[in-house]
Short mmCIF file of C-alpha atoms in Angstrom, two decimals:
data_model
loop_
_atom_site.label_atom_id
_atom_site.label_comp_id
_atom_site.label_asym_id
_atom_site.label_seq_id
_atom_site.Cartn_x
_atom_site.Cartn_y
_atom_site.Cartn_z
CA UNK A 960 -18.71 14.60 26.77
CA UNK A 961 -15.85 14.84 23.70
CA UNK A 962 -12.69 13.23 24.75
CA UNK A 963 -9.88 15.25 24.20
CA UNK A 964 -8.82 14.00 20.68
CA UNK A 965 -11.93 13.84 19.50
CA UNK A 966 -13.24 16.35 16.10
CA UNK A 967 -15.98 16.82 14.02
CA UNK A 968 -14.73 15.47 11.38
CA UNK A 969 -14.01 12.01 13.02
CA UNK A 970 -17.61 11.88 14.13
CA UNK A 971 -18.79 12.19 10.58
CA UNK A 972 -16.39 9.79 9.20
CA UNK A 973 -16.74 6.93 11.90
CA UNK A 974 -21.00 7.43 11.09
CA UNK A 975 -20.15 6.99 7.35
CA UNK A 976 -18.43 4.03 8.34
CA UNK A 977 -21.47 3.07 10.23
CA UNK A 978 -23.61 3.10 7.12
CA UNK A 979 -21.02 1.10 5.05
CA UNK A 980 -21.19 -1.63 7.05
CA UNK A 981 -24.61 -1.88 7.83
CA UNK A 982 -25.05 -2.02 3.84
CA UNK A 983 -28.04 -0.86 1.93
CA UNK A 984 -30.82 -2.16 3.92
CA UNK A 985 -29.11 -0.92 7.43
CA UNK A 986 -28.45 2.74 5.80
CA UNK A 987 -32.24 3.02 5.44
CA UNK A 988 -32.78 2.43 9.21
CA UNK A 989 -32.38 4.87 12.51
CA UNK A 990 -29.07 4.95 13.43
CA UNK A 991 -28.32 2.19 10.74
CA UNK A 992 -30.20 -0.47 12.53
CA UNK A 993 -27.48 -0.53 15.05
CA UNK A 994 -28.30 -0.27 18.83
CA UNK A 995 -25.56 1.33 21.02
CA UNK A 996 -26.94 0.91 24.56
CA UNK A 997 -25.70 -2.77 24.71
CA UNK A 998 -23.44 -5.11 23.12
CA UNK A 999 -25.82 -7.05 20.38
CA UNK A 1000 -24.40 -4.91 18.04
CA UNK A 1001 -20.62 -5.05 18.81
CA UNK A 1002 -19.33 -7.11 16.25
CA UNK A 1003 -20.59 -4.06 13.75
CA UNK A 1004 -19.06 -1.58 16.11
CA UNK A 1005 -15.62 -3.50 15.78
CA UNK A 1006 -15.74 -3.90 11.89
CA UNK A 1007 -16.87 -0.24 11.60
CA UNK A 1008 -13.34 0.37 13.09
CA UNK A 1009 -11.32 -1.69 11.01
CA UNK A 1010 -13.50 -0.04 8.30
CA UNK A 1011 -12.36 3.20 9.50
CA UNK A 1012 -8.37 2.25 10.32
CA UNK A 1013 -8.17 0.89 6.63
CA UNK A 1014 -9.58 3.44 4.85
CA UNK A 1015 -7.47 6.47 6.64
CA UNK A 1016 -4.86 4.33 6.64
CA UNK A 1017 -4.35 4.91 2.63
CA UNK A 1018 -4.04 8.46 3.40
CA UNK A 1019 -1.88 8.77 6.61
CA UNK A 1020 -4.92 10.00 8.44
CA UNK A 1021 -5.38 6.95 10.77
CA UNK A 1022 -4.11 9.02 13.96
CA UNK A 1023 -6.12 11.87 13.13
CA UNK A 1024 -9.25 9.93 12.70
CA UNK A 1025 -9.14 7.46 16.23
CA UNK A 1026 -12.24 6.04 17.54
CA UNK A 1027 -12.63 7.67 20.84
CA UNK A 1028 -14.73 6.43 24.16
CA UNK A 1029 -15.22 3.69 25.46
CA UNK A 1030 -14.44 1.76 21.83
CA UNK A 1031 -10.93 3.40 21.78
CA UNK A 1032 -8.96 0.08 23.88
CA UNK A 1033 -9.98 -2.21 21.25
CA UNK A 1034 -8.71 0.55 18.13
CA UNK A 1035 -5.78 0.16 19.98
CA UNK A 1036 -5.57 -3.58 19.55
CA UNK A 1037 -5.61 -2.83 15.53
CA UNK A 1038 -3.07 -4.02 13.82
CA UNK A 1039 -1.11 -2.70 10.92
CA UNK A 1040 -3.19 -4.33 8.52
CA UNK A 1041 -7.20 -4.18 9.77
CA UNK A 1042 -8.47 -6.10 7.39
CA UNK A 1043 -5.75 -9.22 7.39
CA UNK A 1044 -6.24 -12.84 8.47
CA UNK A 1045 -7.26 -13.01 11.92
CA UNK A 1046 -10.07 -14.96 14.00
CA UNK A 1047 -12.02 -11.62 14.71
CA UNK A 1048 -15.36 -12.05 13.20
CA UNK A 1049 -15.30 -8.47 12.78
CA UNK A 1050 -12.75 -8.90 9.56
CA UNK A 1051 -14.81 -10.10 7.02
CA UNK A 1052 -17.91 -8.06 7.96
CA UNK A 1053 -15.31 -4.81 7.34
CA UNK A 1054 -13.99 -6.31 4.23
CA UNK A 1055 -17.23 -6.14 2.68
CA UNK A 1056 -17.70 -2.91 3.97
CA UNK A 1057 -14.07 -1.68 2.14
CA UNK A 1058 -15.54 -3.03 -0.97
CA UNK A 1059 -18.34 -0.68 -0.54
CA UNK A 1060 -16.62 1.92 -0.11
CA UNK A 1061 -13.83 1.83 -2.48
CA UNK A 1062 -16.37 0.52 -5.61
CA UNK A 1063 -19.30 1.62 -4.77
CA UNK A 1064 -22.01 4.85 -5.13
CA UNK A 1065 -19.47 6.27 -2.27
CA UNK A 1066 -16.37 5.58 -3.47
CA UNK A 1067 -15.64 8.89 -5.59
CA UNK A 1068 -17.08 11.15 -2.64
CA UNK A 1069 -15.39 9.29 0.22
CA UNK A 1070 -11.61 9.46 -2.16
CA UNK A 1071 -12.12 13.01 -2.69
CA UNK A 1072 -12.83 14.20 0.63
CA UNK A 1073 -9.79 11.88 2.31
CA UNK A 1074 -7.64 13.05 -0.65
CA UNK A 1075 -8.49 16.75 0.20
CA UNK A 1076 -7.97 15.83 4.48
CA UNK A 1077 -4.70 14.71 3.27
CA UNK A 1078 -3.79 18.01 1.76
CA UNK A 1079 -4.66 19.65 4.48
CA UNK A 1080 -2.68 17.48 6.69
CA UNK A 1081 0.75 18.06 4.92
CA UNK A 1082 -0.13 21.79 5.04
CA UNK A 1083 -0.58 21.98 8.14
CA UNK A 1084 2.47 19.68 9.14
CA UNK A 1085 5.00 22.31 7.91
CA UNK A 1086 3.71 24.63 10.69
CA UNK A 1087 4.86 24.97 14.18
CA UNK A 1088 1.44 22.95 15.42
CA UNK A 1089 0.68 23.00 19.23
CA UNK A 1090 1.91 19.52 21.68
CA UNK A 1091 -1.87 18.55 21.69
CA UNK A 1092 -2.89 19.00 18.11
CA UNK A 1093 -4.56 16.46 16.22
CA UNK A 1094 -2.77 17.33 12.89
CA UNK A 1095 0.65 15.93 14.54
CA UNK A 1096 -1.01 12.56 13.96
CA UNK A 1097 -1.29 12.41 10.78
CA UNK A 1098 1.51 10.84 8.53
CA UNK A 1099 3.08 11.71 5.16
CA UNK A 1100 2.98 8.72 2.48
CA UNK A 1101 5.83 6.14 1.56
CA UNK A 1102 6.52 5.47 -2.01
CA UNK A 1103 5.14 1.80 -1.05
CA UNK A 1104 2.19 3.72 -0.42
CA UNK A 1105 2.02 3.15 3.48
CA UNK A 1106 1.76 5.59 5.89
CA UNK A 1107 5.99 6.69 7.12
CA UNK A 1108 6.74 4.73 9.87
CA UNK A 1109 9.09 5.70 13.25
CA UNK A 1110 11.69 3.12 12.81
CA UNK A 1111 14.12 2.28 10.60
CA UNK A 1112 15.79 2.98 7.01
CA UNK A 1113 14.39 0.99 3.82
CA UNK A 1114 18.00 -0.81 3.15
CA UNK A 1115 17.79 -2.00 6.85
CA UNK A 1116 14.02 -3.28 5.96
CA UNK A 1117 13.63 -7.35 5.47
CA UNK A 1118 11.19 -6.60 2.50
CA UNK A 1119 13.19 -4.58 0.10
CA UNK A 1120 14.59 -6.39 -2.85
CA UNK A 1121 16.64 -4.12 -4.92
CA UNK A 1122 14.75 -1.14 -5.25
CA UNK A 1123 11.30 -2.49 -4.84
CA UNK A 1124 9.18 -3.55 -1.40
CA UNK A 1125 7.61 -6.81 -1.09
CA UNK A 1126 5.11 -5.96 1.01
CA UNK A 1127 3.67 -3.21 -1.53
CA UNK A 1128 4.94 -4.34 -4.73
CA UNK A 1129 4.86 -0.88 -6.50
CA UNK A 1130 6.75 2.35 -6.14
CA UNK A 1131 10.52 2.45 -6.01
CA UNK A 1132 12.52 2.54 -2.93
CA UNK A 1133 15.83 3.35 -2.05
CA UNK A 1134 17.96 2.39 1.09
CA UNK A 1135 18.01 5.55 2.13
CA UNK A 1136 14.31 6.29 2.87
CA UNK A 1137 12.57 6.11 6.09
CA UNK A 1138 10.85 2.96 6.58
CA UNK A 1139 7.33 2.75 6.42
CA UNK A 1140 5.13 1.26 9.31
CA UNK A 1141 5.38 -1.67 8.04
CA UNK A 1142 9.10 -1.77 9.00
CA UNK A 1143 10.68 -5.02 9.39
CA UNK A 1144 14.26 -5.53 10.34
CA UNK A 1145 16.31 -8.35 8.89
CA UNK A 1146 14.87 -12.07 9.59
CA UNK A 1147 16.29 -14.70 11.14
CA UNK A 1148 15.01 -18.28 9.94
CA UNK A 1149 15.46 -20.58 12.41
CA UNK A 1150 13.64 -19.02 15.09
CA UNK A 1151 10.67 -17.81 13.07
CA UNK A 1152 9.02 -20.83 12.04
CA UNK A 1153 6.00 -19.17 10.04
CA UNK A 1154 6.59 -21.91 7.37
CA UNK A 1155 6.79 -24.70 9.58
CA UNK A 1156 3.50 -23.73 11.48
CA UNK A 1157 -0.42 -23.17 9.81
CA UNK A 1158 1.27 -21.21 6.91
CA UNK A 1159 1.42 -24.68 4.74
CA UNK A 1160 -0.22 -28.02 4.62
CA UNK A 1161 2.65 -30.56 4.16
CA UNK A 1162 6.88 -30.21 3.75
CA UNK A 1163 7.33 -33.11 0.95
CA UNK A 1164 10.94 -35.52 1.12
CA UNK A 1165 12.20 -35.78 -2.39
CA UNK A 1166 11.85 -40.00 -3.17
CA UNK A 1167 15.75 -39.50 -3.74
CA UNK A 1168 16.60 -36.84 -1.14
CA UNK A 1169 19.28 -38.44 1.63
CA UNK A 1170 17.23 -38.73 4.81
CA UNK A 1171 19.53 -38.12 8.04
CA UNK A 1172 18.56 -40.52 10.61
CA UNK A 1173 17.24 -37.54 12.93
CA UNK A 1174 15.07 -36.79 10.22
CA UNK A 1175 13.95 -40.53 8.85
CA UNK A 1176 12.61 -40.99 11.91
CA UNK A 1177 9.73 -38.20 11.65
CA UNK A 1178 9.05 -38.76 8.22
CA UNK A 1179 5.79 -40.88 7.24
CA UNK A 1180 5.18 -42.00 4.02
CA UNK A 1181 1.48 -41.90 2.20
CA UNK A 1182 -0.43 -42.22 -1.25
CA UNK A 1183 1.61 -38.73 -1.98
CA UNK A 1184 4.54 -39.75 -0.80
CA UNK A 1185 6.99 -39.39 1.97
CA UNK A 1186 6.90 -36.27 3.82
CA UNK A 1187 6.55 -34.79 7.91
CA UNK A 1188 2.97 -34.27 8.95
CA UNK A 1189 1.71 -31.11 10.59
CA UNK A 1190 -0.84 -32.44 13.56
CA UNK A 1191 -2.67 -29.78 14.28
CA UNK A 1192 -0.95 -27.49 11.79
CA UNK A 1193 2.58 -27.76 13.40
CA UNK A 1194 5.30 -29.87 11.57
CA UNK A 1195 6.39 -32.55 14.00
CA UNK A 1196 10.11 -31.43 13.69
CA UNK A 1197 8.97 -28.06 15.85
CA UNK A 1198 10.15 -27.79 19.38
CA UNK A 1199 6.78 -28.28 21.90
CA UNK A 1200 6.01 -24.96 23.35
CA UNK A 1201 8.26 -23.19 20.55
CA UNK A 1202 8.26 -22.29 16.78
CA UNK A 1203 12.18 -23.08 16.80
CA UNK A 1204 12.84 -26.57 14.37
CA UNK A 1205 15.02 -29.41 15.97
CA UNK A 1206 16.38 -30.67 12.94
CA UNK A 1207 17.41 -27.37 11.12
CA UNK A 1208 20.63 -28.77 10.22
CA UNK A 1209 19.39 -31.98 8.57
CA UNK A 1210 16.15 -30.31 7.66
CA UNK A 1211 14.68 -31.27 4.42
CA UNK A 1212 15.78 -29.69 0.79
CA UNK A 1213 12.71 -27.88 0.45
CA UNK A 1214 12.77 -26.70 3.63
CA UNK A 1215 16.68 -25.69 3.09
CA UNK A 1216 15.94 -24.20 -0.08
CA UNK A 1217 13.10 -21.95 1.36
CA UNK A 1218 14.03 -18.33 0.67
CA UNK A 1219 13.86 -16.47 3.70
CA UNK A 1220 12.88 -12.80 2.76
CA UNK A 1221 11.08 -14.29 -0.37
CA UNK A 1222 7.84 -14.46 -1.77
CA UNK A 1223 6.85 -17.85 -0.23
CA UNK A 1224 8.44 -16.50 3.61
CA UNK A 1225 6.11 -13.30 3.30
CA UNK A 1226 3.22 -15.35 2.35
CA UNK A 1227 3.94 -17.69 5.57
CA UNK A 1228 4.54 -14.87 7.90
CA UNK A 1229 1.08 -12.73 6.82
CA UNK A 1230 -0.65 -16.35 7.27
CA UNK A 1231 0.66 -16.44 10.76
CA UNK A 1232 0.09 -13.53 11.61
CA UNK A 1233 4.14 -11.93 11.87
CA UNK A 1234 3.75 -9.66 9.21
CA UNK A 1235 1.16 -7.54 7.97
#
């Protein structure tokens, strides 16, 4: 009954994963307290997954370690990031479960054993592996720390600045690296519209900024001042059924002066969902 990619070692892990999100009282149960012969339990199922992507994740061994079955079309549906904003209810049950296994009476065991898989891996990556082996899955590190992507050189990447990442903020990188997965090419402002959408609350009118008439005519003034209002979390200057702006040109100075590429634009896009 093993599907084809499945391994011994994945069963063990995904269990493990089982018991960190079922949490002290659920480890002390059968099967962690978790029934698997309906769908009450499902929403543990799916964080035990994002459990399990972000944990191999840190050690390249994502591919090697895929939920198989009937579970494996929504691990497909992962994201980069497993445990970013989303509306899955799943999330924050896994996020607890991360903290339990990166701080607590696991943590040293659980390291140490993916550390040691991750040898392995890059041993076994310098041989001449068969088509079908599960060690071609597995991924050598970036400096950022992310798994090395399939697309892409870090100089072509919207998140380097000079010779560090913004998405990882540590390690040094140089243009001429492969990307990691997390491989963005250069943005383009006007059609994004991360910042314009759930990202922030309000876009603020300086009280001596030059309003173009395009522009006065959105703007509404309150007990804060004059600025355009987001119904529903979408400024008003948005196209309907699009996240491109209809004012760009006479858009307001803080919007003008809104770094794309920079700190502020990443934080917008991860809110969004764009980036991970």
């Amino acid at each position: 009954h093993f599907d084809a990619d499945d391994s011994l070692a994945q069963l063990i892990f995904h269990e493990l994963c089982h018991a960190l999100v079922a949490g002290p009282r659920g480890v002390k149960r059968a099967d962690w307290g978790m029934e698997n012969v309906d769908a009450r339990d499902l929403l543990q199922e799916h964080a035990c997954h994002r459990l399990q992507a972000a944990l191999s994740d840190r050690y390249g061994l994502r591919g090697l370690f895929a939920v198989t079955t009937d579970h494996r079309s929504y691990w497909d549906t992962l994201g980069i990031d497993p445990l970013g904003p989303g509306e899955d209810e799943a999330i924050p049950v896994a996020r607890d479960a991360f903290e339990r296994a990166t701080v607590g009476p696991w943590a040293a065991t659980l390291r140490r054993a993916l550390e040691r898989t991750q040898a392995l891996a890059a041993s076994m990556r310098e041989l001449e592996l068969p088509a079908d082996s599960l060690w071609r899955r597995t991924r050598p590190l970036h400096a950022s720390g992310f798994p090395v992507g399939d697309h892409g050189q870090c100089g072509e990447c919207a998140w380097k600045h000079g010779t560090r990442c913004r998405q990882a903020r540590k390690g040094r990188i140089a243009d001429d690296m492969r990307a990691c997965v997390r491989f963005e090419p250069a943005l383009a402002c006007e059609p994004c519209g991360a910042c314009c959408r759930e990202a922030f609350d309000r876009v603020e009118i300086g009280k001596r900024e030059r309003v173009q008439p395009v522009l006065k005519a959105l703007v509404v003034v309150d007990g804060f001042g004059p600025h355009l209002p987001r119904p529903q979390g979408r400024c008003v200057a948005l196209e309907p059924h699009a996240n491109r702006c209809t004012i760009y040109e006479d858009r307001p100075r803080s919007c003008a002066d809104f770094a794309v590429g920079g700190d502020a634009c990443l934080t917008a896009r991860r809110r969004v969902g764009l980036s991970a």
